């Protein structure tokens, strides 16, 4: 019996759902940042996707969710050497705002040190989230050095702890998903740029959509098992789509003309650095795989452009249009499209 709201039953918020599916297909995308109003299903969608994914093979009793096929990577984990291989759920870890650096990366096990005189490493939240999702609500209120640390680990896939006489290195392959309300504080641009994708969610302003959201949420709260059963077939389709995309992804090709179109778009909107192009390439490739296409085309680029670039634009004092509007305008000029409505909303 699932205790999580079914992913396929989430109403609207198509851009957020698309970004999460891309991250589920290609972990190298660099995480997803979700900006928007409270109560718009941000954490619900992330939990739903994690619960939807198929079980992973782990070493029984491993606090690192050690991969039984890569035991040598987990020298810090005594259980990884000869523990049994079992199926386990995809990890989903909520990182609380008040979490200290020690709690995040791990630290000396003080109880073992004081009571037994043993110097032992106590894994942190990054170990628990390894091979899964690390979700941070209100990330814009988290201390900068913690965010910086998390982005470093997410990019490298490895957590290195050198302190208190300990020297520990372990895999920390996590999909980092942050969310926040810009009205409560902004994330520094240097940190925001390091997220692969950025999406915006808004409270629905359509009456029918609002009513549908309330009806489905109420139905789930009244009888989660029955509601999950009702949506099981739709969730199974999403799962099949992700599995097929993961299998296809290594074969998806990108022609030079598509890469040139991507770079022209980044130049047109004045995106800082080259992370925009690289992220757009990866996101377009994952989108093509999700669509069952073996080659990336301009349509895939258009679909991911806003989520890959909107957080990488400098503010233009002569143009008070928002980042999304500027990207849509550039897309319209470059690809000869009519004025697009808000991407995938």
Coordinates of C-alpha atoms in Angstrom, one line a residue:
X1 CA 0.0 0.0 0.0
X2 CA 1.5 3.3 -1.1
X3 CA 1.5 6.2 1.4
X4 CA 2.5 8.6 -1.4
X5 CA 0.2 10.5 -3.8
X6 CA 0.4 8.9 -7.3
X7 CA 2.7 10.8 -9.6
X8 CA 0.3 10.5 -12.5
X9 CA -2.6 11.9 -10.5
X10 CA -0.9 15.3 -10.0
X11 CA -2.9 17.9 -11.8
X12 CA -1.1 20.4 -14.1
X13 CA 2.5 21.5 -13.1
X14 CA 3.6 19.9 -16.3
X15 CA 7.0 21.6 -16.4
X16 CA 7.9 20.4 -12.9
X17 CA 6.9 16.9 -13.7
X18 CA 8.9 17.0 -17.0
X19 CA 12.0 18.2 -15.1
X20 CA 11.7 15.4 -12.5
X21 CA 11.3 12.8 -15.3
X22 CA 14.4 14.2 -17.0
X23 CA 16.3 13.9 -13.7
X24 CA 15.1 10.4 -13.2
X25 CA 16.3 9.4 -16.7
X26 CA 19.7 11.2 -16.5
X27 CA 21.1 11.8 -13.1
X28 CA 24.0 13.9 -14.5
X29 CA 21.5 16.7 -15.2
X30 CA 22.6 18.4 -12.0
X31 CA 19.4 18.5 -10.0
X32 CA 16.2 20.5 -10.1
X33 CA 15.3 23.8 -8.5
X34 CA 11.6 24.4 -8.1
X35 CA 10.4 27.9 -7.4
X36 CA 6.8 28.6 -6.5
X37 CA 3.9 29.2 -4.1
X38 CA 3.4 27.1 -1.0
X39 CA 1.0 24.2 -1.3
X40 CA 1.4 23.7 -5.1
X41 CA 2.6 20.1 -4.9
X42 CA 6.3 20.5 -5.0
X43 CA 7.3 18.0 -2.3
X44 CA 4.4 15.8 -3.3
X45 CA 5.7 15.4 -6.8
X46 CA 9.2 14.5 -5.7
X47 CA 8.1 12.0 -3.2
X48 CA 5.7 10.5 -5.7
X49 CA 8.4 10.1 -8.3
X50 CA 10.8 8.4 -5.8
X51 CA 8.0 6.0 -4.7
X52 CA 7.2 5.2 -8.3
X53 CA 10.7 4.2 -9.4
X54 CA 11.5 0.4 -9.3
X55 CA 13.4 -1.0 -6.3
X56 CA 17.2 -1.0 -6.5
X57 CA 19.6 -3.7 -5.4
X58 CA 21.3 -2.8 -2.2
X59 CA 23.5 -4.6 0.4
X60 CA 21.4 -5.5 3.4
X61 CA 22.1 -3.4 6.4
X62 CA 24.2 -0.8 4.5
X63 CA 23.6 2.7 5.7
X64 CA 25.0 3.9 2.4
X65 CA 22.6 1.9 0.2
X66 CA 25.7 0.2 -1.1
X67 CA 25.4 -1.2 -4.6
X68 CA 26.2 -5.0 -4.5
X69 CA 27.7 -4.8 -7.9
X70 CA 30.2 -2.1 -6.8
X71 CA 31.2 -3.2 -3.3
X72 CA 34.7 -1.9 -3.7
X73 CA 33.4 1.7 -3.8
X74 CA 32.2 1.3 -0.2
X75 CA 35.3 0.8 1.7
X76 CA 33.9 2.9 4.5
X77 CA 31.0 0.5 5.0
X78 CA 31.8 -2.8 6.8
X79 CA 28.5 -4.3 5.7
X80 CA 29.2 -3.8 2.0
X81 CA 32.0 -6.4 1.9
X82 CA 29.9 -9.5 2.3
X83 CA 26.3 -8.5 3.0
X84 CA 23.5 -10.1 1.1
X85 CA 22.0 -8.3 -1.9
X86 CA 18.4 -7.4 -1.5
X87 CA 15.8 -5.2 -3.2
X88 CA 15.2 -1.8 -1.5
X89 CA 13.2 1.3 -2.3
X90 CA 14.7 4.3 -4.0
X91 CA 16.0 6.5 -1.2
X92 CA 14.2 9.7 -0.5
X93 CA 15.6 12.0 2.2
X94 CA 14.2 15.3 3.4
X95 CA 17.0 17.6 4.5
X96 CA 15.7 19.8 7.4
X97 CA 16.5 23.5 7.4
X98 CA 18.3 23.3 10.7
X99 CA 20.6 20.5 9.6
X100 CA 24.3 21.0 10.6
X101 CA 27.2 20.2 8.3
X102 CA 28.0 17.2 10.4
X103 CA 24.5 15.9 10.0
X104 CA 24.7 16.3 6.3
X105 CA 28.1 14.9 5.5
X106 CA 28.6 12.6 8.6
X107 CA 30.9 12.9 11.5
X108 CA 32.7 11.1 14.3
X109 CA 30.3 8.8 16.2
X110 CA 30.7 10.4 19.6
X111 CA 28.8 7.7 21.5
X112 CA 31.1 5.0 20.2
X113 CA 34.1 7.3 21.0
X114 CA 33.1 8.1 24.5
X115 CA 31.7 4.7 25.6
X116 CA 33.9 2.3 23.7
X117 CA 36.9 4.4 22.8
X118 CA 36.4 3.6 19.2
X119 CA 37.0 6.1 16.4
X120 CA 34.1 5.4 14.0
X121 CA 32.4 7.4 11.2
X122 CA 28.7 8.0 11.6
X123 CA 27.2 8.4 8.1
X124 CA 25.1 11.5 7.4
X125 CA 22.1 12.3 5.3
X126 CA 24.2 12.2 2.1
X127 CA 24.9 8.5 2.7
X128 CA 21.2 7.8 3.4
X129 CA 20.2 9.6 0.1
X130 CA 22.9 7.8 -2.0
X131 CA 21.3 6.4 -5.2
X132 CA 18.1 8.3 -4.6
X133 CA 16.7 11.8 -4.0
X134 CA 17.7 14.5 -1.6
X135 CA 14.9 17.0 -1.2
X136 CA 15.4 20.4 0.4
X137 CA 12.3 22.5 1.0
X138 CA 12.9 26.3 1.4
X139 CA 16.5 25.8 0.2
X140 CA 16.7 29.6 -0.2
X141 CA 16.7 29.8 3.6
X142 CA 19.5 27.2 4.0
X143 CA 22.9 28.5 4.9
X144 CA 25.0 29.1 1.8
X145 CA 27.9 27.0 2.8
X146 CA 25.6 24.0 3.2
X147 CA 24.0 24.6 -0.2
X148 CA 27.5 24.9 -1.8
X149 CA 28.6 21.7 -0.1
X150 CA 25.5 19.8 -1.4
X151 CA 26.0 21.0 -4.9
X152 CA 29.7 20.0 -4.8
X153 CA 28.8 16.5 -3.7
X154 CA 25.9 16.2 -6.2
X155 CA 28.2 17.2 -9.0
X156 CA 31.0 14.8 -8.1
X157 CA 28.9 11.9 -6.8
X158 CA 31.2 11.5 -3.9
X159 CA 31.3 12.7 -0.3
X160 CA 34.7 13.3 1.2
X161 CA 35.1 13.9 4.9
X162 CA 38.4 14.9 6.4
X163 CA 38.0 16.0 10.0
X164 CA 38.5 14.9 13.6
X165 CA 41.2 12.4 12.5
X166 CA 38.7 10.8 10.1
X167 CA 39.4 10.3 6.4
X168 CA 36.3 8.9 4.8
X169 CA 35.2 8.8 1.1
X170 CA 32.0 7.2 -0.1
X171 CA 29.6 7.4 -3.1
X172 CA 26.9 10.0 -2.8
X173 CA 25.1 9.8 -6.1
X174 CA 22.0 11.9 -5.4
X175 CA 19.4 13.8 -7.4
X176 CA 19.2 17.1 -5.6
X177 CA 15.8 18.7 -5.7
X178 CA 15.4 22.1 -4.0
X179 CA 12.3 24.2 -3.7
X180 CA 11.5 27.6 -2.4
X181 CA 9.3 30.7 -2.5
X182 CA 11.2 33.6 -4.0
X183 CA 9.2 36.0 -1.8
X184 CA 10.8 34.5 1.3
X185 CA 14.4 35.0 0.0
X186 CA 16.5 34.4 -3.0
X187 CA 19.2 31.9 -3.6
X188 CA 22.6 33.4 -4.6
X189 CA 23.0 33.4 -8.4
X190 CA 26.3 31.5 -8.0
X191 CA 24.5 28.7 -6.3
X192 CA 21.4 28.8 -8.5
X193 CA 23.5 28.5 -11.6
X194 CA 24.8 25.1 -10.4
X195 CA 21.3 23.5 -10.5
X196 CA 20.7 21.8 -13.8
X197 CA 17.1 22.8 -14.3
X198 CA 14.9 25.4 -12.8
X199 CA 11.1 25.3 -13.0
X200 CA 8.3 27.5 -11.8
X201 CA 5.1 26.4 -10.3
X202 CA 2.1 28.5 -9.6
X203 CA -1.2 28.2 -7.8
X204 CA -3.8 27.2 -10.5
X205 CA -5.9 30.1 -11.7
X206 CA -8.3 27.9 -13.6
X207 CA -11.5 27.1 -11.6
X208 CA -11.9 23.6 -13.0
X209 CA -8.2 22.8 -12.3
X210 CA -8.4 24.0 -8.7
X211 CA -11.5 21.9 -8.1
X212 CA -9.9 18.8 -9.6
X213 CA -6.8 19.3 -7.4
X214 CA -9.0 19.5 -4.3
X215 CA -11.1 16.5 -5.3
X216 CA -8.1 14.3 -5.9
X217 CA -6.3 15.3 -2.7
X218 CA -9.4 14.8 -0.7
X219 CA -10.0 11.4 -2.2
X220 CA -6.4 10.4 -1.4
X221 CA -6.6 11.6 2.2
X222 CA -9.8 9.7 2.7
X223 CA -8.6 6.4 1.3
X224 CA -5.0 6.3 0.2
X225 CA -5.0 2.6 -0.8
X226 CA -8.1 2.9 -3.0
X227 CA -6.8 6.1 -4.6
X228 CA -3.4 4.5 -5.3
X229 CA -5.1 1.5 -6.8
X230 CA -7.2 3.7 -9.1
X231 CA -4.0 5.3 -10.5
X232 CA -1.8 2.2 -10.5
X233 CA -2.2 1.6 -14.2
X234 CA -1.3 5.2 -15.1
X235 CA 1.8 5.2 -12.8
X236 CA 2.9 1.9 -14.4
X237 CA 2.9 3.6 -17.8
X238 CA 5.1 6.4 -16.4
X239 CA 7.4 3.8 -14.9
X240 CA 7.6 1.9 -18.3
X241 CA 8.4 5.2 -20.0
X242 CA 11.2 6.0 -17.6
X243 CA 12.7 2.4 -18.0
X244 CA 12.5 2.6 -21.8
X245 CA 14.1 6.1 -21.8
X246 CA 17.0 4.9 -19.6
X247 CA 17.6 2.0 -22.0
X248 CA 17.5 4.3 -25.0
X249 CA 19.5 7.2 -23.6
X250 CA 23.0 5.9 -24.5
X251 CA 21.9 5.5 -28.2
X252 CA 20.4 9.0 -28.6
X253 CA 22.4 11.2 -30.9
X254 CA 22.7 14.9 -31.3
X255 CA 23.6 16.4 -34.7
X256 CA 25.8 19.5 -34.9
X257 CA 23.0 21.7 -36.3
X258 CA 21.0 21.1 -33.1
X259 CA 24.1 22.0 -30.9
X260 CA 24.6 25.1 -33.0
X261 CA 20.9 26.1 -32.4
X262 CA 21.4 25.5 -28.7
X263 CA 24.5 27.8 -28.6
X264 CA 22.8 30.5 -30.7
X265 CA 19.9 30.5 -28.3
X266 CA 22.2 30.8 -25.3
X267 CA 24.0 33.7 -27.0
X268 CA 20.7 35.4 -27.9
X269 CA 19.5 35.4 -24.3
X270 CA 23.0 36.2 -22.8
X271 CA 23.3 33.1 -20.7
X272 CA 26.3 33.2 -18.4
X273 CA 29.0 30.5 -19.0
X274 CA 28.5 27.3 -20.8
X275 CA 26.5 25.3 -18.3
X276 CA 23.4 26.4 -20.1
X277 CA 24.3 24.7 -23.3
X278 CA 25.6 21.5 -21.6
X279 CA 22.4 21.2 -19.5
X280 CA 20.2 21.9 -22.5
X281 CA 22.0 19.2 -24.4
X282 CA 21.5 16.6 -21.6
X283 CA 17.9 17.6 -20.9
X284 CA 17.0 17.5 -24.6
X285 CA 18.6 14.1 -25.0
X286 CA 16.7 12.8 -22.0
X287 CA 13.5 14.3 -23.4
X288 CA 14.1 12.6 -26.7
X289 CA 14.6 9.3 -24.9
X290 CA 11.4 9.8 -23.0
X291 CA 9.6 10.4 -26.3
X292 CA 11.2 7.3 -27.8
X293 CA 13.2 9.3 -30.3
X294 CA 16.8 8.1 -31.2
X295 CA 17.8 11.7 -32.3
X296 CA 17.4 15.1 -30.6
X297 CA 15.6 17.6 -32.7
X298 CA 14.7 21.3 -32.3
X299 CA 11.4 20.4 -30.7
X300 CA 13.3 18.8 -27.8
X301 CA 15.5 21.9 -27.4
X302 CA 12.4 24.2 -27.4
X303 CA 10.8 22.0 -24.7
X304 CA 13.7 22.2 -22.3
X305 CA 15.1 25.7 -23.1
X306 CA 13.2 27.6 -20.4
X307 CA 14.0 25.2 -17.6
X308 CA 17.7 24.9 -18.6
X309 CA 18.3 28.7 -19.0
X310 CA 15.9 30.9 -17.0
X311 CA 18.1 30.8 -13.8
X312 CA 21.3 31.6 -15.8
X313 CA 20.3 35.0 -17.2
X314 CA 21.6 38.3 -15.9
X315 CA 19.1 41.0 -15.1
X316 CA 18.8 43.5 -17.9
X317 CA 18.0 47.0 -16.5
X318 CA 16.7 47.9 -20.0
X319 CA 14.3 45.0 -20.1
X320 CA 12.0 44.4 -17.2
X321 CA 10.5 41.2 -18.8
X322 CA 11.2 38.1 -16.7
X323 CA 13.7 35.4 -17.7
X324 CA 11.0 33.1 -19.0
X325 CA 9.5 35.8 -21.2
X326 CA 13.0 36.7 -22.6
X327 CA 13.7 33.0 -23.5
X328 CA 10.3 32.6 -25.1
X329 CA 10.9 35.8 -27.2
X330 CA 14.3 34.4 -28.3
X331 CA 12.7 31.0 -29.1
X332 CA 10.1 32.8 -31.2
X333 CA 12.7 34.8 -33.1
X334 CA 15.1 31.9 -33.6
X335 CA 12.7 29.1 -34.5
X336 CA 10.0 31.2 -36.1
X337 CA 7.4 30.4 -33.5
X338 CA 4.5 32.5 -32.6
X339 CA 4.5 34.0 -29.1
X340 CA 4.6 31.1 -26.8
X341 CA 2.6 30.9 -23.7
X342 CA 4.4 30.0 -20.5
X343 CA 6.5 26.9 -21.2
X344 CA 4.6 23.7 -20.6
X345 CA 2.4 25.3 -17.8

